[in-house]
mmCIF file of C-alpha atoms in Angstrom:
data_model
loop_
_atom_site.group_PDB
_atom_site.id
_atom_site.type_symbol
_atom_site.label_atom_id
_atom_site.label_comp_id
_atom_site.label_asym_id
_atom_site.label_seq_id
_atom_site.Cartn_x
_atom_site.Cartn_y
_atom_site.Cartn_z
ATOM 1 C CA UNK A 1 -30.159 77.388 18.325
ATOM 2 C CA UNK A 2 -28.024 74.315 18.330
ATOM 3 C CA UNK A 3 -24.734 74.235 20.096
ATOM 4 C CA UNK A 4 -23.309 71.978 17.430
ATOM 5 C CA UNK A 5 -21.514 73.460 14.557
ATOM 6 C CA UNK A 6 -19.761 71.839 11.623
ATOM 7 C CA UNK A 7 -16.350 71.834 13.421
ATOM 8 C CA UNK A 8 -17.815 70.196 16.519
ATOM 9 C CA UNK A 9 -19.641 67.633 14.477
ATOM 10 C CA UNK A 10 -16.367 66.823 12.610
ATOM 11 C CA UNK A 11 -14.574 66.426 15.902
ATOM 12 C CA UNK A 12 -17.383 64.104 17.207
ATOM 13 C CA UNK A 13 -17.347 62.150 13.987
ATOM 14 C CA UNK A 14 -13.572 61.583 14.181
ATOM 15 C CA UNK A 15 -13.806 60.615 17.870
ATOM 16 C CA UNK A 16 -16.517 58.090 17.139
ATOM 17 C CA UNK A 17 -14.466 56.734 14.165
ATOM 18 C CA UNK A 18 -11.496 56.116 16.492
ATOM 19 C CA UNK A 19 -13.745 54.484 19.133
ATOM 20 C CA UNK A 20 -15.181 52.084 16.522
ATOM 21 C CA UNK A 21 -11.690 51.312 15.200
ATOM 22 C CA UNK A 22 -10.602 50.409 18.817
ATOM 23 C CA UNK A 23 -13.752 48.343 19.356
ATOM 24 C CA UNK A 24 -14.962 50.596 22.094
ATOM 25 C CA UNK A 25 -18.334 51.145 20.441
ATOM 26 C CA UNK A 26 -20.202 49.436 17.632
ATOM 27 C CA UNK A 27 -20.650 51.073 14.187
ATOM 28 C CA UNK A 28 -24.443 51.219 15.037
ATOM 29 C CA UNK A 29 -23.737 53.053 18.228
ATOM 30 C CA UNK A 30 -21.576 55.577 16.367
ATOM 31 C CA UNK A 31 -24.234 56.068 13.774
ATOM 32 C CA UNK A 32 -26.852 56.679 16.441
ATOM 33 C CA UNK A 33 -24.689 59.287 18.095
ATOM 34 C CA UNK A 34 -24.075 61.140 14.849
ATOM 35 C CA UNK A 35 -27.833 61.087 14.144
ATOM 36 C CA UNK A 36 -28.942 62.360 17.532
ATOM 37 C CA UNK A 37 -26.263 65.054 18.163
#
């Protein structure tokens, strides 16, 4: 059973979005994190 649910994925997605906007990670890195979590 996955520990990830929709709410946690939404939180992760928003956190990654903010990190991309602040140039802390690349869009490709954010996509990879979403695809592998």
